[in-house]
mmCIF file of C-alpha atoms in Angstrom:
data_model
loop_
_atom_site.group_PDB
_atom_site.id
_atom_site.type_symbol
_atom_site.label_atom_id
_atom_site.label_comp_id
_atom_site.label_asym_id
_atom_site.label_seq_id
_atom_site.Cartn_x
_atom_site.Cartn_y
_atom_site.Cartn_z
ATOM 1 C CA UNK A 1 0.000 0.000 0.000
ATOM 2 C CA UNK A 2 1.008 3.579 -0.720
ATOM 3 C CA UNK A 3 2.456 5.465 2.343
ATOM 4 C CA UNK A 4 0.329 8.538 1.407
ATOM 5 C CA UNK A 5 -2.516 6.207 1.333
ATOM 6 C CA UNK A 6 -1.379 4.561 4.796
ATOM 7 C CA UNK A 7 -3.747 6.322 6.933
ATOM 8 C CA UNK A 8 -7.518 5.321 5.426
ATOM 9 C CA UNK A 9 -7.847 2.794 8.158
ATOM 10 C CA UNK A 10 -7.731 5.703 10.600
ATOM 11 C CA UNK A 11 -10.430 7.462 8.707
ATOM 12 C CA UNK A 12 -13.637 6.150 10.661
ATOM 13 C CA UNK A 13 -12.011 7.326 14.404
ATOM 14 C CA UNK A 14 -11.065 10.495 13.157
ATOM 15 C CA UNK A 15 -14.629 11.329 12.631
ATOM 16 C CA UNK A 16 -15.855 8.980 16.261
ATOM 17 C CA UNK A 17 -13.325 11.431 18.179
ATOM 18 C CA UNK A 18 -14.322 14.735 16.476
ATOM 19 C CA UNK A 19 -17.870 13.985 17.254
ATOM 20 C CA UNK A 20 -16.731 13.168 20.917
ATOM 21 C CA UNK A 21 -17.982 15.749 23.271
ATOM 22 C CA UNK A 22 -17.213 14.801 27.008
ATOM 23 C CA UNK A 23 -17.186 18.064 28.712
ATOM 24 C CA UNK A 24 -20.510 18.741 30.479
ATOM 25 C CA UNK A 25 -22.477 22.212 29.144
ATOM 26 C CA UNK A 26 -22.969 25.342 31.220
ATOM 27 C CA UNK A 27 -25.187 28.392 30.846
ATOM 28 C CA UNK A 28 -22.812 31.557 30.495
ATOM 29 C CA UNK A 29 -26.205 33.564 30.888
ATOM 30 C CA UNK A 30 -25.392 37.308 30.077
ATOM 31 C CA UNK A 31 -25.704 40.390 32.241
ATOM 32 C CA UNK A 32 -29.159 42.404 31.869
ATOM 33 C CA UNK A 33 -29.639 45.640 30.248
ATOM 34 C CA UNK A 34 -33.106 47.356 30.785
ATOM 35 C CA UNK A 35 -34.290 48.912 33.373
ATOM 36 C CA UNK A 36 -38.088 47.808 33.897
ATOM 37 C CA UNK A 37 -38.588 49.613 37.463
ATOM 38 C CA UNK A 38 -41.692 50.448 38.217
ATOM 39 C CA UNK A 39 -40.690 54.358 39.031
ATOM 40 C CA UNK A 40 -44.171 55.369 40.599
ATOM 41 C CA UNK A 41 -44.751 52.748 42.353
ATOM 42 C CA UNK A 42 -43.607 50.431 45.290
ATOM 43 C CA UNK A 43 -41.314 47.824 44.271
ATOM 44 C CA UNK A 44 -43.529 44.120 44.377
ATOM 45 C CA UNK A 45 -41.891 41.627 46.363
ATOM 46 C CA UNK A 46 -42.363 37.860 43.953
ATOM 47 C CA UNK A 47 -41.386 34.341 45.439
ATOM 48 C CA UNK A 48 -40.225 32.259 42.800
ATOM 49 C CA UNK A 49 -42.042 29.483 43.494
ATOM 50 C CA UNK A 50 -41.727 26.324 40.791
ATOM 51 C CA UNK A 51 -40.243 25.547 37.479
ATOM 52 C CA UNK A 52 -41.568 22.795 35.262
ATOM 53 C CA UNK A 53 -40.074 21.116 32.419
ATOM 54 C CA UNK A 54 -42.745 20.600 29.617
ATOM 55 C CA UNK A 55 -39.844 20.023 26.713
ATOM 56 C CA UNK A 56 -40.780 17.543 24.213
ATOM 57 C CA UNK A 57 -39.226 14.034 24.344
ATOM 58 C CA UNK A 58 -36.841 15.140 21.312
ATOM 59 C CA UNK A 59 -35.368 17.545 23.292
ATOM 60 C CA UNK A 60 -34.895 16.018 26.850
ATOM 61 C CA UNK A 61 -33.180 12.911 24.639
ATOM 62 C CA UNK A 62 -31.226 14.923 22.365
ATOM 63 C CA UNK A 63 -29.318 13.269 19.074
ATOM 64 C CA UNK A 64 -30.720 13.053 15.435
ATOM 65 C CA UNK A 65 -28.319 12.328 12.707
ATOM 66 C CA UNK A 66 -25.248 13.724 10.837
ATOM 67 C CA UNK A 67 -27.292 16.188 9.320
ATOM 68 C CA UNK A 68 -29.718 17.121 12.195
ATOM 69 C CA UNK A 69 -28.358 17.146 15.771
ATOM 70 C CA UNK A 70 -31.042 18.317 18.495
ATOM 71 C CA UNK A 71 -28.998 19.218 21.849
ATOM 72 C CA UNK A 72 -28.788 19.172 24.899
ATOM 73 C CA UNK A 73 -29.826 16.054 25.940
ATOM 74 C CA UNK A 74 -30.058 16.366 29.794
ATOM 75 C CA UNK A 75 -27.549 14.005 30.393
ATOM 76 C CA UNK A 76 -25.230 16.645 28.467
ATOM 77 C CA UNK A 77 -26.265 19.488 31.045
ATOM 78 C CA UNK A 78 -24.170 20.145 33.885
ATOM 79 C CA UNK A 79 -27.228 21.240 36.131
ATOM 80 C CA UNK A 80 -30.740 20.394 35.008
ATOM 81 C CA UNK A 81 -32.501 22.671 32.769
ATOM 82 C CA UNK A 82 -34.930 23.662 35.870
ATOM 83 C CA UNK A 83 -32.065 24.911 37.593
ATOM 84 C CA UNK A 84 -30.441 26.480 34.903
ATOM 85 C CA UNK A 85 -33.595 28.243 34.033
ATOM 86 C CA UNK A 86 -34.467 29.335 37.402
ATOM 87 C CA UNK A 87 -31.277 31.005 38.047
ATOM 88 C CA UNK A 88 -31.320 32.969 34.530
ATOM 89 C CA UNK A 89 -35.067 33.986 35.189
ATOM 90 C CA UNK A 90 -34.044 35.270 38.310
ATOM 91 C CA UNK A 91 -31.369 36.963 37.128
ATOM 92 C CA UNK A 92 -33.028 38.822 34.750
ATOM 93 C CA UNK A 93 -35.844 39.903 37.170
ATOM 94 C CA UNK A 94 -33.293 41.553 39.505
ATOM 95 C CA UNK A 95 -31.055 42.936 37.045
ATOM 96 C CA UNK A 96 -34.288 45.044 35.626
ATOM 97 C CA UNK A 97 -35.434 46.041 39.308
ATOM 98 C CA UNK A 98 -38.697 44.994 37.915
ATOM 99 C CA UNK A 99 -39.267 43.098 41.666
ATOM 100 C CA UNK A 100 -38.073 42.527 44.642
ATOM 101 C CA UNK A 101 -37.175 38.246 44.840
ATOM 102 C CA UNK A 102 -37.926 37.220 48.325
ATOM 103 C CA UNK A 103 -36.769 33.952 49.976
ATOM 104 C CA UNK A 104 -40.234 33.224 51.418
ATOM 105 C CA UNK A 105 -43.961 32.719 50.250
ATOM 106 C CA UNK A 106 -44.957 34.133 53.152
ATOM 107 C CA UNK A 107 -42.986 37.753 52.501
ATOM 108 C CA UNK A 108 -44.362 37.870 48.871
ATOM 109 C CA UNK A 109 -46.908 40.204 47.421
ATOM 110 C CA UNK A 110 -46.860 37.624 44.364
ATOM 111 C CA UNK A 111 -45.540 34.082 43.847
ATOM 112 C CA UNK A 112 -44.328 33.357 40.037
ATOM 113 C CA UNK A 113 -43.859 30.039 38.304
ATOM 114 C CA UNK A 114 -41.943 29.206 34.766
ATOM 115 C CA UNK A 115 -43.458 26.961 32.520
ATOM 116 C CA UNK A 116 -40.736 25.661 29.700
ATOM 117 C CA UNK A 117 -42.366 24.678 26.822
ATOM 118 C CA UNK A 118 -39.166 24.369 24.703
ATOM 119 C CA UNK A 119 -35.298 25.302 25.597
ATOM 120 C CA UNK A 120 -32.956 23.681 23.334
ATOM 121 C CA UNK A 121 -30.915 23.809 19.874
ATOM 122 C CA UNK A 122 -31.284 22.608 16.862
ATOM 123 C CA UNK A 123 -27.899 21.989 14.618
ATOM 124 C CA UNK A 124 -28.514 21.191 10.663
ATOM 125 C CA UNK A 125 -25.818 20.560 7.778
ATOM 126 C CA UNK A 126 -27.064 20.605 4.312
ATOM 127 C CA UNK A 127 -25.796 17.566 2.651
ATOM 128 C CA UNK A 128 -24.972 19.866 -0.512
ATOM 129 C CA UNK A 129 -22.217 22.025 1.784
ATOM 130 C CA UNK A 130 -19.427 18.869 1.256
ATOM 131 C CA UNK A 131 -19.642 18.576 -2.032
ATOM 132 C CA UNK A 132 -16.948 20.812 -2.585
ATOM 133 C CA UNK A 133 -14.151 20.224 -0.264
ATOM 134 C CA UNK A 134 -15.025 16.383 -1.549
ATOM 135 C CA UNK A 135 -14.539 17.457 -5.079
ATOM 136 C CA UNK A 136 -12.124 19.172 -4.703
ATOM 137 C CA UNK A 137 -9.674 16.537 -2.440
ATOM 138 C CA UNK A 138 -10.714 13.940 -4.664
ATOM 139 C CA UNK A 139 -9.207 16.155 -7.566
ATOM 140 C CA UNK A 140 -6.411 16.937 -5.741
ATOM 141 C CA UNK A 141 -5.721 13.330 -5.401
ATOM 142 C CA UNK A 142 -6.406 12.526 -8.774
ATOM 143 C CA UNK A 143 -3.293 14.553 -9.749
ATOM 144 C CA UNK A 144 -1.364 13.632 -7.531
ATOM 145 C CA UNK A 145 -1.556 9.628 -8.034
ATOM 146 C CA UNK A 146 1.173 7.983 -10.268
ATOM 147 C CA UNK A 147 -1.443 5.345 -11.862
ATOM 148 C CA UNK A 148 -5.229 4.952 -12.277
ATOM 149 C CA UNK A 149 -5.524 2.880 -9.271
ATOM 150 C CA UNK A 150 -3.421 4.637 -6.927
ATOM 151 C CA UNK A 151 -5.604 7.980 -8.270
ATOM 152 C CA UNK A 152 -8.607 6.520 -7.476
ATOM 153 C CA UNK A 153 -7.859 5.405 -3.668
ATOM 154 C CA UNK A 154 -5.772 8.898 -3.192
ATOM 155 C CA UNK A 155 -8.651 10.478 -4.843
ATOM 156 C CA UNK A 156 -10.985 9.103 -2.166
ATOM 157 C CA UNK A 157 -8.722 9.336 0.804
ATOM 158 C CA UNK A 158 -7.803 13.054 -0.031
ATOM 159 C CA UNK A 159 -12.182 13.878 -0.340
ATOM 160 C CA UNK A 160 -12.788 12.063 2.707
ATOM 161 C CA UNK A 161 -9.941 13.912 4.454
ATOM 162 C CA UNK A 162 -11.364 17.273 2.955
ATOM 163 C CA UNK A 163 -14.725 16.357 4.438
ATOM 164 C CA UNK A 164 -13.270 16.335 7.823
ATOM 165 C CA UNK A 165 -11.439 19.305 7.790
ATOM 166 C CA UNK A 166 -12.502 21.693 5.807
ATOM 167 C CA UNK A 167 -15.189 24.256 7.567
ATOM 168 C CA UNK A 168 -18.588 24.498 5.781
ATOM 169 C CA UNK A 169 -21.609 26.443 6.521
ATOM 170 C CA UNK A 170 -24.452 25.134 8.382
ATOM 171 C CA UNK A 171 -27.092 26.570 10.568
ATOM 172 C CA UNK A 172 -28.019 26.633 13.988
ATOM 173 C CA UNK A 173 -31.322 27.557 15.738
ATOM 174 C CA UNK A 174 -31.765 28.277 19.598
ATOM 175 C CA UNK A 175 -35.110 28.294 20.630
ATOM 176 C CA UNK A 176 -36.831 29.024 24.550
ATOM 177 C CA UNK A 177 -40.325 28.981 24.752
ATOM 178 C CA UNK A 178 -41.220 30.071 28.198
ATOM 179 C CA UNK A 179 -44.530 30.584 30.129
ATOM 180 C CA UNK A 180 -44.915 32.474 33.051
ATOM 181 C CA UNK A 181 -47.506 32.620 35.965
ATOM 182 C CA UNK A 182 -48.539 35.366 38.359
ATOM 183 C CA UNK A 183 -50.713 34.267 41.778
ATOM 184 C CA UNK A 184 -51.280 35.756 45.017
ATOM 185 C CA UNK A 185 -50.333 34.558 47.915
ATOM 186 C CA UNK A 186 -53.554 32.457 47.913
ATOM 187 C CA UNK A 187 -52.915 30.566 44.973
ATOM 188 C CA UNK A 188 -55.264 32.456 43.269
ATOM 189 C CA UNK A 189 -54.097 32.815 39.550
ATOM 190 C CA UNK A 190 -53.762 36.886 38.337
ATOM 191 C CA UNK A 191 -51.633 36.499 35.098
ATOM 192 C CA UNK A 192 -50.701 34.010 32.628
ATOM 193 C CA UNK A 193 -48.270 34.630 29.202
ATOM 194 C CA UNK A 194 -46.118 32.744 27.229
ATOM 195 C CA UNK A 195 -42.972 34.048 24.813
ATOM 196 C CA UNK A 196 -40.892 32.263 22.450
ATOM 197 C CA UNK A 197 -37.221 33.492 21.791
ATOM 198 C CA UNK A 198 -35.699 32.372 19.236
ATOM 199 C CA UNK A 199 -31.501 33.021 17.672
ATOM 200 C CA UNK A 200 -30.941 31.832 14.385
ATOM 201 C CA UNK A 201 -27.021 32.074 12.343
ATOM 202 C CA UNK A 202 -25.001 30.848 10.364
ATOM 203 C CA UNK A 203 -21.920 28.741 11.390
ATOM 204 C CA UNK A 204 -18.921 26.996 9.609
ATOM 205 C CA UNK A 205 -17.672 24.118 10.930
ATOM 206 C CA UNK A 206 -16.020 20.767 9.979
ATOM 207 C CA UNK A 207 -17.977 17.409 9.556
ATOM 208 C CA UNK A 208 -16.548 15.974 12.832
ATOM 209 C CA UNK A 209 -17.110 19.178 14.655
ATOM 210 C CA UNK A 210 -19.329 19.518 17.927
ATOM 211 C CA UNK A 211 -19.386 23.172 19.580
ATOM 212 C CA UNK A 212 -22.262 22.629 21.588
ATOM 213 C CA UNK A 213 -20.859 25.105 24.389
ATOM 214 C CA UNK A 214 -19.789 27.551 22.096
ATOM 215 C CA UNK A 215 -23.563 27.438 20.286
ATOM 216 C CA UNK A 216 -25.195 27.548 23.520
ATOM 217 C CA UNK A 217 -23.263 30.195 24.519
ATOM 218 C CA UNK A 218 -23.755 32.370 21.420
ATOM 219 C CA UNK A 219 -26.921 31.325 20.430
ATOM 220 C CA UNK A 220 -28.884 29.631 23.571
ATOM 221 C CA UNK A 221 -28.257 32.476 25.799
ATOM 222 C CA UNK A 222 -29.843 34.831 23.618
ATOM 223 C CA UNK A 223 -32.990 32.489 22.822
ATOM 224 C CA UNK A 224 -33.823 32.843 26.328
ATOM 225 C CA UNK A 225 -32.985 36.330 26.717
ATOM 226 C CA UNK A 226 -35.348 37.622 24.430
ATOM 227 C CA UNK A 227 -37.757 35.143 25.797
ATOM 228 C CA UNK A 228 -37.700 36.927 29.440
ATOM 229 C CA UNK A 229 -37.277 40.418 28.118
ATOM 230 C CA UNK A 230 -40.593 39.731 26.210
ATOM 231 C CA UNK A 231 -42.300 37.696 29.490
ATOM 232 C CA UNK A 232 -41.223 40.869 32.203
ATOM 233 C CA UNK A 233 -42.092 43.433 29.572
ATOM 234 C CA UNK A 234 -45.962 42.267 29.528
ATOM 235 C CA UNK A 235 -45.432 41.614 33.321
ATOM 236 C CA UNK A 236 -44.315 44.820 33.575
ATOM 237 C CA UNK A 237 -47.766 45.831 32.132
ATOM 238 C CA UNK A 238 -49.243 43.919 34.343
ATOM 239 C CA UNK A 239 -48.033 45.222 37.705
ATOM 240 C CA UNK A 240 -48.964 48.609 36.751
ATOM 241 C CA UNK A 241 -52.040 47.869 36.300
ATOM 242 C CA UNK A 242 -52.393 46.423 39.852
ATOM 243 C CA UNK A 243 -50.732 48.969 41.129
ATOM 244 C CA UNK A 244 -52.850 51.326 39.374
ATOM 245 C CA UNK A 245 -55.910 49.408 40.763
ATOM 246 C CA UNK A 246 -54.694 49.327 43.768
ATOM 247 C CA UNK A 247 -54.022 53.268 44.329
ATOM 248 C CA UNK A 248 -57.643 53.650 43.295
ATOM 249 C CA UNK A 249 -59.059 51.585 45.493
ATOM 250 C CA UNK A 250 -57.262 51.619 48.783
#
């Protein structure tokens, strides 16, 4: 056998250990921006009370194929997604002094609750985007081979080689669908709305590739902040209106 043609039997675990990802995923979640204090009014104190996980099987499983890849699976996540979920909602209800989080039911003016409907990414490489690092490998090796056997294997070695390393464009989509619930202290509901956030963008990677941590990062992170900055806005709405009410009729 050739020596340039020596390392085809490697082939297959190249692409097993580029689509290795052992490192567990965490959620980088971003500093908030907006301010959504209620100026003319007292602050609200909220007890965050429960978060449910509603995500469809696909999601909570993870996986696909080559050309689709749904993820994270929970076994991926290094906290589960109710955790991870709570702490970002939280984060972004202090950071906009919308309310006042308070440790206890019993200290709340409201108690809230998060719904997630859908929190996840979806990765998808057209089939059509390695064509041309294939072609062009494969052409490569067919000049480069001293016979029309040794052109043909070199050929394929050099395309399948291309495949791997090469960077092509595919697409990611991060998507949080989140609902969020307003009680009193009674259990009595006041106010119930849903947002989806979505991120959408092109990425180039290789065939072997898996970024989930840099996608989530990027792309996840942003899915559910324009989720919650869509959920307190109408909340925001909301507790003026009480408040509003409640001036009126003291």
């Amino acid at each position: 056998m050739s020596k340039r043609l020596s390392f085809l039997p490697f082939l297959p675990l190249l692409f097993m250990l580029g689509a290795c990802s052992g490192d567990k995923i965490v959620f980088n979640y971003p500093d908030e921006q907006l301010d959504f204090q209620l100026r003319t009014l007292r602050t609200p104190s909220v007890y965050l009370e429960t978060v449910t996980d509603m995500r469809p099987p696909e999601q909570k499983q993870g996986g696909g194929h080559f050309l689709g890849i749904n993820y994270p699976k929970d076994e991926a996540w290094e906290r589960p997604v109710t955790e991870v979920y709570a702490e970002a909602l939280a984060k972004d209800v202090e950071q906009t002094n919308l309310v006042q989080l308070v440790p206890l039911r019993g200290q709340a003016d409201y108690v809230l609750s998060a719904d997630i409907m859908s929190l996840g990414c979806r990765f998808d490489r057209p089939a059509t985007s390695f064509l041309i690092p294939a072609a062009l490998g494969g052409a490569l090796g067919f000049g480069l081979g001293e016979d029309g056997s040794d052109r043909a294997k070199l050929g394929a070695a050099l395309a399948a080689v291309s495949v791997v390393a090469v960077p092509m464009p595919s697409r990611n989509r991060a998507e949080a669908d989140i609902r969020l619930t307003v009680k009193d202290r009674s259990g009595n509901m006041l106010w119930q709305k849903a947002c989806l956030g979505q991120y959408e963008d092109t990425v180039h990677t290789t065939a072997t590739s898996r970024e989930d941590q840099k996608y989530v990062d990027a792309h996840l992170t942003r899915a559910v902040k324009r989720a919650n900055g869509c959920l307190l806005g109408q909340m925001r709405q909301f507790l003026l209106e009480e408040g509003g009410s409640e001036a009126s009729n003291p």
